């Protein structure tokens, strides 16, 4: 029995977010065995967070009645920018005080287990590719539509990092060169139009012009989900906003497909819960604009839901070990 | 001596174009030893072209006093779409009658030498990466600005083909979603603005509005080179057209850098002969729009000139043999 236990058949995934940390234990097939979600409490400092994560990992190991040496490693997904080789998080807008944090070194010291750092969107891309909608394809773009628009690329069957671990920033692909200013300084980035924030902004702007909509009865803080719900009830403005959201993505996907000749584009994040209402206009616009053979790309909804991050973080361990 | 000759120290490159075929013999370091350019005469049929190329190769081998078995292979650059594994050219707009031509098989039969087929823009990208401006970088976009806009990608130190050998079609990245219709069916492709054809079209459109320019004295058939020349003489319209050409490329390069986090972008093709006049506005617009660290990409002029294609075709042999 102990021989079996020593074959390193477990992997840990950590998905660090601004609000919560998701930590899970997986077997070698990446089936989730144990899972815990705890508040980040970023204000309490870096050591506090990392100690808490370390304790959670110890807890999961104990619960599963295994020993540390049964683990191949800990995959640690974090917002970036970061350096995967050195295991350092340079900074993170949602984690106050995080500046050049040597996460790999600190976590390895605390846990005694090898740690592999990865950008959170890249980790989610890996998750969808190894266990989700993109399973088995060679070239895949993963796009996450949330507060912003992020993503990751799997090219030739490996996560593609680029020169500085910064590849996959699809949110800052330009949709309208003379469009509105993005937080990044650029103008007309797709993130300003097809993120949850972009959906709400465009809806509010339309309401200001006096267009009739059930959404005008909402308080000022309605969300992109409210727009989706209104569209389901055939609210004209909401339908147009959702259709344009897809159309804008279809334009950007066409450009990327001509550039990269992908097998698949996988769409995740909260906004993707709109499903067909979003995917149909994406596909329509994409096909109008894309030549053969790039037009043959499959466009699908992500299938791992909010667990993509933690599953992907665990996948990072296998990816780095070349498995 | 014969032992030395048998170490396969030569490579042949073939760059097949609509008007001419460029054929050259290289040593293993890819130094060009012999070079010949012959008319394509596409109207005379496929067998005629391939026989002529084959005879040229035999001629080069004889001149250099080597034997066939000294050759690692023939790299064959052709317009596409094509399949590199099967060695088949599916079709080519500039080679009438070319439909599903098994170039690899036909050429191997004629020459008795292994043949490696590659898309011509990809071959040129390989050339600039192995022997030109992109030497030694890991992630590079090559862009060729000619009648159209084409390109190729080197990612993680290998030519990136995509699913269907169609990656690198940067010409059909969308610049203006509501822009003019492209030959491909899409709207607002960068090819319609920053190619030689795009430069001439935009200049003619401006002249029609009555803008004063030395170019209005030209006959209707002026070229993008004439626009460049007029800009060198401080013609206001020509200066604006050249500046916008660069600006448009800068926008597209910003999107691609955010997506791929490249080391370098190399710009070739006739239009790139404008040099600083083109590169300065490209860099200016790129820096205005691009975040750290993607903004650190180096943007440079291609250095191999019109020989990039034939040099790159030869590189294809080494690339396929994993050297």
XYZ file of C-alpha atoms in Angstrom:
646
model
C 0.000 0.000 0.000
C 2.737 2.439 0.937
C 4.466 1.669 -2.356
C 1.351 2.738 -4.223
C 1.126 5.898 -2.143
C 4.660 6.818 -3.117
C 3.911 6.994 -6.855
C 3.054 10.712 -6.578
C -0.511 10.310 -7.543
C -1.885 13.592 -6.228
C -1.713 17.200 -7.348
C -2.863 20.392 -5.601
C -4.398 23.370 -7.358
C -4.610 26.872 -5.880
C -6.600 29.641 -7.569
C -5.842 32.950 -5.862
C -8.399 35.684 -6.498
C -8.970 39.146 -5.066
C -11.953 37.936 -2.996
C -11.537 34.193 -2.501
C -8.915 31.472 -2.784
C -9.974 28.123 -4.192
C -7.805 25.169 -3.131
C -8.311 21.581 -4.258
C -6.689 18.168 -4.187
C -6.751 16.083 -7.397
C -5.693 12.596 -8.348
C -3.331 12.074 -11.282
C -6.279 12.012 -13.714
C -7.201 15.446 -12.402
C -10.414 14.283 -10.764
C -11.148 16.604 -7.869
C -11.013 14.714 -4.544
C -11.306 17.540 -1.999
C -12.085 21.221 -2.431
C -12.157 24.234 -0.148
C -12.830 27.925 -0.800
C -11.662 30.526 1.721
C -11.759 34.336 1.787
C -8.546 36.007 0.554
C -8.503 38.825 3.146
C -5.787 40.543 1.123
C -5.629 43.405 3.621
C -4.096 41.071 6.220
C -0.907 40.815 4.197
C 0.990 38.398 2.036
C 2.257 36.102 4.786
C -1.242 35.761 6.209
C -2.680 34.614 2.850
C 0.134 32.209 2.043
C 0.080 30.694 5.564
C -3.682 30.198 5.282
C -3.316 28.506 1.889
C -0.538 26.311 3.257
C -2.716 25.248 6.219
C -5.627 24.481 3.889
C -3.354 22.234 1.805
C -2.210 20.395 4.949
C -5.865 19.986 5.888
C -6.792 18.482 2.501
C -3.840 16.071 2.694
C -4.869 14.931 6.177
C -8.519 14.501 5.197
C -7.529 12.349 2.221
C -5.160 10.401 4.500
C -2.148 10.763 2.258
C 1.359 12.084 2.889
C 3.198 15.062 1.410
C 5.481 12.891 -0.688
C 2.416 11.591 -2.546
C 2.091 15.024 -4.177
C 3.707 15.876 -7.532
C 3.371 19.536 -6.728
C 1.204 22.556 -6.127
C -0.015 24.521 -9.139
C -0.561 28.130 -8.075
C -2.733 30.339 -10.268
C -2.428 34.053 -9.549
C -3.355 37.333 -11.197
C -0.291 38.822 -12.910
C 1.960 40.137 -14.309
C 4.293 37.423 -13.089
C 7.291 35.298 -14.036
C 6.545 31.591 -14.194
C 10.180 30.409 -14.234
C 11.218 32.434 -11.205
C 7.825 32.036 -9.539
C 7.473 35.738 -8.759
C 4.266 37.802 -8.878
C 5.318 41.303 -9.922
C 2.085 43.046 -8.964
C -1.644 42.548 -8.897
C -4.350 45.238 -9.023
C -6.671 43.177 -6.765
C -4.075 42.147 -4.183
C -2.964 45.284 -2.372
C 0.697 45.373 -1.414
C 1.729 42.526 -3.728
C 4.942 43.706 -5.347
C 7.629 41.274 -6.532
C 6.345 38.492 -4.267
C 8.442 35.283 -4.599
C 5.352 33.061 -4.295
C 7.125 29.882 -5.407
C 9.957 30.257 -2.858
C 7.655 31.302 -0.001
C 5.111 28.547 -0.608
C 7.777 25.868 -1.048
C 9.300 26.909 2.286
C 5.903 26.761 3.988
C 4.773 23.455 2.467
C 7.899 21.512 1.517
C 6.207 20.714 -1.809
C 7.320 21.907 -5.315
C 5.256 24.923 -6.421
C 4.546 25.956 -10.028
C 3.260 29.494 -10.555
C 0.981 30.379 -13.451
C -1.081 33.367 -14.566
C -4.726 32.715 -13.582
C -6.177 33.132 -17.083
C -3.490 30.842 -18.524
C -4.282 28.282 -15.815
C -7.979 28.393 -16.733
C -7.022 27.935 -20.407
C -4.988 24.862 -19.450
C -7.941 23.549 -17.434
C -10.398 23.877 -20.330
C -7.839 22.275 -22.611
C -6.973 19.294 -20.406
C -10.360 18.659 -18.786
C -12.965 20.889 -20.414
C -14.338 21.899 -23.806
C -10.980 22.016 -25.552
C -9.922 18.504 -24.617
C -7.590 16.994 -27.190
C -7.330 19.913 -29.611
C -3.929 21.181 -30.708
C -4.464 24.933 -31.001
C -6.951 26.688 -28.749
C -7.790 30.186 -27.598
C -9.493 30.458 -24.222
C -11.350 33.697 -23.540
C -12.810 34.655 -20.196
C -15.514 37.325 -20.202
C -15.852 38.782 -16.718
C -15.164 42.219 -15.236
C -12.488 42.366 -17.930
C -11.638 40.150 -20.886
C -8.721 37.779 -20.384
C -7.456 34.655 -22.005
C -4.806 32.100 -22.721
C -3.446 30.245 -25.727
C -2.607 26.591 -26.213
C -0.486 26.277 -29.363
C 0.896 23.015 -30.717
C -0.434 21.274 -27.629
C 1.403 23.418 -25.060
C 0.432 26.515 -23.110
C 1.951 29.462 -24.958
C 3.654 31.959 -22.630
C 5.263 34.468 -24.985
C 8.436 36.359 -24.135
C 7.400 37.651 -20.709
C 4.612 35.260 -19.626
C 2.188 37.887 -20.918
C 0.663 36.130 -23.953
C -3.113 35.752 -24.208
C -4.088 39.342 -23.353
C -6.962 39.221 -25.797
C -8.797 41.922 -23.803
C -6.455 44.490 -25.333
C -6.904 43.489 -28.947
C -8.235 46.630 -30.633
C -11.817 46.455 -31.849
C -12.375 50.131 -32.733
C -9.137 52.129 -33.251
C -10.983 55.357 -32.415
C -13.088 53.790 -29.670
C -13.316 54.737 -26.016
C -10.247 54.832 -23.817
C -9.368 51.622 -21.992
C -7.856 51.443 -18.498
C -4.642 50.263 -20.160
C -4.243 53.566 -22.034
C -5.157 52.146 -25.448
C -8.359 53.035 -27.304
C -11.169 50.710 -28.390
C -9.938 47.476 -26.737
C -12.455 44.600 -26.945
C -12.469 44.579 -23.117
C -14.303 47.937 -23.175
C -17.165 46.408 -25.189
C -17.669 42.703 -24.518
C -16.792 42.373 -20.821
C -19.519 42.438 -18.163
C -18.467 46.037 -17.492
C -18.653 46.872 -21.195
C -22.158 45.401 -21.463
C -23.392 47.522 -18.558
C -21.682 50.663 -19.879
C -23.167 50.288 -23.362
C -26.615 49.628 -21.909
C -26.461 52.705 -19.674
C -25.313 54.859 -22.583
C -28.250 53.646 -24.680
C -30.689 54.293 -21.810
C -29.360 57.863 -21.527
C -30.455 58.512 -25.108
C -34.020 57.768 -24.007
C -34.428 54.294 -25.541
C -37.308 52.447 -23.872
C -36.308 49.324 -21.977
C -37.363 47.321 -18.948
C -33.805 47.945 -17.735
C -34.598 51.629 -17.142
C -36.696 50.489 -14.174
C -33.579 48.969 -12.599
C -31.486 50.920 -10.141
C -28.191 52.284 -11.440
C -26.314 49.165 -10.328
C -27.735 46.565 -12.695
C -25.313 43.916 -13.933
C -24.583 42.212 -17.240
C -26.656 39.306 -15.925
C -29.657 41.652 -15.668
C -29.116 42.618 -19.308
C -29.005 38.931 -20.236
C -32.199 38.275 -18.220
C -33.979 41.214 -19.889
C -32.934 39.886 -23.299
C -34.411 36.496 -22.408
C -37.692 38.378 -21.833
C -37.330 39.923 -25.315
C -36.428 43.415 -24.163
C -35.373 45.048 -27.449
C -32.464 47.081 -26.131
C -31.111 44.153 -24.102
C -31.341 41.891 -27.169
C -29.392 44.386 -29.252
C -26.737 44.833 -26.560
C -26.239 41.060 -26.237
C -26.145 40.644 -30.017
C -23.528 43.387 -30.388
C -21.491 41.813 -27.575
C -21.278 38.647 -29.657
C -20.747 40.509 -32.916
C -17.763 42.394 -31.470
C -16.232 39.136 -30.258
C -16.836 37.566 -33.678
C -14.812 40.360 -35.319
C -11.866 39.862 -32.957
C -12.042 36.064 -33.261
C -11.925 36.393 -37.045
C -8.691 38.390 -36.837
C -7.152 35.918 -34.398
C -8.164 32.918 -36.503
C -6.584 34.411 -39.606
C -3.445 34.978 -37.580
C -3.282 31.649 -35.728
C -5.421 29.161 -37.721
C -6.856 27.634 -34.536
C -8.791 24.418 -33.907
C -11.023 25.900 -31.248
C -12.075 29.005 -29.335
C -13.461 28.319 -25.838
C -15.454 31.039 -24.110
C -15.735 31.173 -20.322
C -16.374 33.701 -17.565
C -19.695 34.958 -16.212
C -20.817 36.585 -19.457
C -20.550 33.223 -21.258
C -23.492 32.004 -19.163
C -25.677 33.802 -21.723
C -24.933 30.722 -23.889
C -26.662 30.609 -27.268
C -27.677 34.266 -27.022
C -23.977 35.131 -27.122
C -22.599 32.248 -29.192
C -25.046 32.642 -32.093
C -24.075 36.243 -32.978
C -20.390 35.389 -32.401
C -20.600 32.536 -34.921
C -22.666 34.559 -37.407
C -20.218 37.483 -37.467
C -17.222 35.153 -37.458
C -18.449 33.258 -40.524
C -19.256 36.485 -42.386
C -15.650 37.594 -41.968
C -13.451 34.527 -42.001
C -11.857 32.785 -44.969
C -11.404 29.084 -45.507
C -9.655 27.257 -43.845
C -9.509 29.527 -40.746
C -13.334 29.647 -40.721
C -13.449 25.982 -39.688
C -12.553 26.821 -36.090
C -14.966 25.439 -33.498
C -16.407 28.052 -31.111
C -17.681 26.567 -27.846
C -18.704 27.511 -24.319
C -16.285 26.587 -21.543
C -17.440 23.578 -19.531
C -15.613 23.782 -16.200
C -17.431 26.834 -14.862
C -15.891 28.684 -11.897
C -13.649 25.669 -11.134
C -11.649 26.167 -14.376
C -9.081 28.213 -12.428
C -8.337 25.683 -9.707
C -8.450 22.698 -12.085
C -6.153 24.590 -14.444
C -3.776 25.430 -11.602
C -3.458 21.694 -10.915
C -2.911 21.077 -14.655
C 0.040 23.477 -14.484
C 1.937 20.893 -12.424
C 1.510 18.210 -15.100
C 2.282 20.731 -17.867
C 5.577 21.743 -16.239
C 6.540 18.152 -15.539
C 5.928 17.466 -19.237
C 3.085 15.032 -18.562
C 37.439 14.324 -50.096
C 34.511 12.172 -51.194
C 33.814 11.449 -47.491
C 33.453 15.154 -46.924
C 31.178 15.487 -49.941
C 28.898 12.806 -48.585
C 28.072 14.685 -45.365
C 25.052 16.331 -47.014
C 26.399 19.774 -46.806
C 24.201 21.445 -49.386
C 20.589 22.606 -49.498
C 18.469 23.918 -52.373
C 15.855 26.653 -52.075
C 13.095 27.274 -54.621
C 10.853 30.347 -54.427
C 7.983 29.964 -56.866
C 6.196 33.189 -57.751
C 3.579 34.160 -60.317
C 6.172 35.908 -62.526
C 9.569 34.381 -61.692
C 11.089 31.381 -59.945
C 14.169 31.946 -57.819
C 16.378 28.865 -57.336
C 19.555 28.763 -55.262
C 22.132 26.377 -53.844
C 23.294 26.928 -50.252
C 25.908 25.377 -48.013
C 24.897 24.028 -44.611
C 25.397 27.474 -43.037
C 22.879 28.779 -45.556
C 25.405 30.881 -47.432
C 24.212 31.215 -51.016
C 26.659 29.523 -53.422
C 24.772 29.728 -56.721
C 21.575 31.521 -57.700
C 19.393 31.632 -60.780
C 16.115 33.395 -61.537
C 13.933 32.196 -64.418
C 10.497 33.251 -65.706
C 7.608 31.142 -64.356
C 5.636 31.003 -67.611
C 2.683 29.613 -65.692
C 0.592 29.431 -68.868
C 2.801 26.599 -70.149
C 1.466 24.272 -67.466
C 2.532 22.614 -64.257
C 4.825 19.985 -65.759
C 6.664 22.629 -67.770
C 7.411 24.715 -64.657
C 8.468 21.789 -62.496
C 10.685 20.329 -65.248
C 12.346 23.713 -65.716
C 12.977 24.028 -61.959
C 14.351 20.506 -61.868
C 16.742 21.248 -64.754
C 17.890 24.450 -63.032
C 18.683 22.468 -59.882
C 20.711 19.942 -61.903
C 22.545 22.864 -63.496
C 23.441 24.393 -60.117
C 24.664 21.036 -58.821
C 26.879 20.558 -61.880
C 28.281 24.092 -61.705
C 29.207 23.588 -58.056
C 30.730 20.195 -58.977
C 28.821 18.274 -56.321
C 26.578 15.214 -56.515
C 22.887 14.769 -55.667
C 23.612 12.798 -52.535
C 25.390 15.854 -51.115
C 22.009 17.563 -50.803
C 19.901 17.373 -47.623
C 16.878 18.365 -49.620
C 14.990 20.944 -51.640
C 12.914 23.542 -49.796
C 10.063 24.620 -52.056
C 8.273 27.872 -51.265
C 4.956 28.313 -53.055
C 1.906 30.529 -52.800
C -0.897 28.677 -50.988
C -3.183 27.420 -49.597
C -1.223 24.192 -49.309
C -0.538 21.214 -47.080
C 3.054 21.001 -45.888
C 2.883 17.393 -44.641
C 1.407 15.998 -47.838
C 3.312 18.433 -50.025
C 0.237 19.468 -52.007
C -0.576 22.963 -53.324
C -4.382 23.248 -53.215
C -4.645 26.326 -55.425
C -2.906 29.570 -56.184
C -4.450 32.777 -57.546
C -1.274 33.636 -59.510
C -0.618 30.167 -60.944
C -3.414 29.411 -63.363
C -4.527 25.795 -63.432
C -2.835 24.864 -60.151
C -5.358 22.755 -58.292
C -4.340 20.061 -55.797
C -0.853 19.769 -57.280
C 1.295 17.142 -55.471
C 4.446 19.288 -55.743
C 6.481 17.212 -53.283
C 5.773 13.932 -55.074
C 6.268 15.363 -58.573
C 9.482 17.171 -57.707
C 10.936 14.185 -55.833
C 10.252 12.016 -58.874
C 11.927 14.513 -61.198
C 14.986 15.163 -58.992
C 15.455 12.122 -56.765
C 15.982 14.532 -53.843
C 13.693 14.940 -50.770
C 11.391 17.953 -51.203
C 9.859 20.034 -48.374
C 6.939 22.279 -49.330
C 6.238 25.523 -47.476
C 3.957 28.526 -47.891
C 6.024 31.355 -49.434
C 5.309 33.907 -46.688
C 6.145 31.328 -44.016
C 9.382 30.518 -45.849
C 10.322 34.211 -45.915
C 9.550 34.405 -42.170
C 11.894 31.459 -41.591
C 14.559 33.153 -43.714
C 14.413 36.400 -41.722
C 14.483 34.388 -38.514
C 17.417 32.133 -39.383
C 19.525 34.525 -41.450
C 17.978 38.000 -41.288
C 16.744 40.609 -38.804
C 15.077 38.122 -36.466
C 18.164 35.954 -35.949
C 18.146 34.262 -32.582
C 14.818 35.553 -31.217
C 12.259 33.117 -29.828
C 8.943 34.678 -30.890
C 8.723 36.680 -34.090
C 6.083 37.984 -36.467
C 7.198 38.526 -40.046
C 5.037 40.834 -42.141
C 5.434 41.359 -45.853
C 3.910 44.512 -47.328
C 3.505 44.079 -51.065
C 0.492 43.891 -53.369
C -1.186 42.341 -50.327
C -0.140 41.922 -46.713
C 1.148 38.489 -45.739
C 3.202 37.031 -42.968
C 4.467 34.197 -40.875
C 5.003 33.436 -37.196
C 7.927 31.884 -35.388
C 6.757 30.882 -31.908
C 8.954 29.225 -29.296
C 11.701 28.993 -31.881
C 9.719 27.030 -34.504
C 7.687 28.096 -37.510
C 4.049 28.074 -36.400
C 1.731 26.437 -38.953
C -1.655 26.371 -37.225
C -4.240 23.694 -37.879
C -4.275 23.878 -41.676
C -0.900 25.434 -42.537
C -2.769 28.739 -42.749
C -1.354 30.652 -39.754
C 0.217 34.079 -40.276
C -2.527 35.621 -42.440
C -1.997 38.999 -40.809
C -3.382 40.732 -43.915
C -6.871 39.743 -42.804
C -6.648 41.049 -39.262
C -9.462 43.607 -39.031
C -8.359 47.230 -38.688
C -11.726 48.960 -39.174
C -14.766 46.689 -38.585
C -16.879 48.933 -40.822
C -14.096 49.573 -43.322
C -14.042 48.874 -47.046
C -14.674 45.404 -48.394
C -11.617 43.183 -48.814
C -11.152 40.637 -51.627
C -11.549 37.944 -48.970
C -15.132 39.026 -48.230
C -14.320 40.577 -44.855
C -14.469 44.331 -44.177
C -11.649 46.625 -43.089
C -8.735 44.156 -43.276
C -5.307 45.778 -42.743
C -4.395 44.558 -46.260
C -6.844 47.107 -47.694
C -4.957 49.980 -46.022
C -1.252 49.252 -45.562
C -0.391 47.195 -48.654
C 1.092 48.845 -51.757
C -2.393 48.599 -53.286
C -3.943 50.180 -50.185
C -1.471 53.070 -50.282
C -2.309 53.813 -53.931
C -6.064 53.499 -53.324
C -6.032 55.857 -50.348
C -3.917 58.377 -52.269
C -6.245 58.314 -55.271
C -9.278 58.771 -53.039
C -7.670 61.790 -51.403
C -6.755 63.266 -54.803
C -10.383 62.905 -55.901
C -11.444 65.213 -53.066
C -9.293 67.921 -54.692
C -6.345 67.886 -52.257
C -3.299 69.486 -53.880
C -0.357 67.145 -54.365
C 2.541 66.627 -56.755
C 1.043 63.170 -57.240
C -1.911 64.641 -59.143
C 0.556 65.309 -61.990
C 1.241 61.568 -62.235
C -0.679 59.385 -64.637
C -3.346 57.142 -63.104
C -0.883 54.283 -62.691
C 1.401 55.663 -60.009
C 2.704 53.157 -57.460
C 3.231 53.121 -53.708
C 6.899 53.837 -54.470
C 5.851 57.093 -56.159
C 3.923 58.011 -52.993
C 7.032 57.259 -50.941
C 9.183 59.372 -53.314
C 6.725 62.273 -53.141
C 6.787 62.073 -49.333
C 10.591 62.262 -49.413
C 10.125 65.556 -51.303
C 7.783 66.740 -48.519
C 4.552 66.435 -50.480
C 1.953 66.956 -47.735
C -0.590 64.410 -48.927
C 2.086 61.775 -49.541
C 3.525 62.377 -46.065
C 0.096 61.895 -44.486
C -0.585 58.738 -46.487
C 2.757 57.200 -45.468
C 2.236 58.213 -41.842
C -1.246 56.667 -41.770
C 0.150 53.491 -43.370
C 2.475 53.139 -40.400
C -0.147 54.181 -37.879
C -2.533 51.486 -39.107
C 0.187 48.851 -38.838
C 1.029 50.096 -35.331
C -2.587 49.496 -34.245
C -2.587 45.933 -35.565
C 0.863 45.204 -34.122
C -0.353 46.388 -30.716
C -3.223 43.883 -30.797
C -0.920 41.071 -31.894
C 1.678 41.888 -29.239
C -0.946 41.826 -26.499
C -2.065 38.472 -27.819
C 1.347 36.869 -28.425
C 3.878 38.810 -26.286
C 6.503 38.698 -29.053
C 10.228 39.427 -29.053
C 10.238 40.989 -32.479
C 8.214 42.137 -35.482
C 10.115 42.114 -38.790
C 8.714 44.085 -41.715
C 9.567 43.154 -45.295
C 8.115 43.521 -48.780
C 8.432 46.442 -51.202
C 6.562 48.920 -48.997
C 9.119 48.384 -46.210
C 11.729 50.079 -48.415
C 10.227 53.355 -47.155
C 12.268 52.568 -44.011
C 12.204 55.198 -41.272
C 9.269 57.004 -42.902
C 7.196 53.879 -42.233
C 8.873 52.536 -39.086
C 8.680 55.800 -37.112
C 4.859 56.133 -37.231
C 4.515 52.371 -36.630
C 6.610 52.608 -33.448
C 4.894 55.820 -32.289
C 1.388 54.372 -32.606
C 2.485 51.026 -31.164
C 3.922 52.626 -28.024
C 0.820 54.807 -27.551
C -1.309 51.674 -27.453
C 0.726 48.876 -25.931
C 1.095 47.918 -22.259
C 4.191 46.725 -20.500
C 5.644 44.118 -21.040
C 4.232 43.590 -24.564
C 5.445 47.088 -25.523
C 9.059 45.913 -25.319
C 8.809 44.164 -28.684
C 11.485 45.190 -31.194
C 10.142 46.412 -34.545
C 12.677 46.145 -37.364
C 12.988 46.201 -41.139
C 13.657 42.861 -42.839
C 17.246 42.505 -43.987
C 17.239 39.807 -46.689
C 15.384 41.835 -49.336
C 13.868 39.966 -52.290
C 16.029 36.896 -51.493
C 14.145 36.230 -48.215
C 11.870 33.798 -50.061
C 14.567 31.591 -51.589
C 16.770 31.708 -48.475
C 13.712 30.851 -46.364
C 12.804 27.982 -48.696
C 16.250 26.508 -48.059
C 15.751 27.055 -44.294
C 12.607 24.930 -44.555
C 14.794 21.870 -45.174
C 16.770 22.426 -41.957
C 13.562 23.267 -40.038
C 11.911 19.994 -41.109
C 15.001 17.959 -40.369
C 14.981 19.522 -36.882
C 18.312 21.313 -37.398
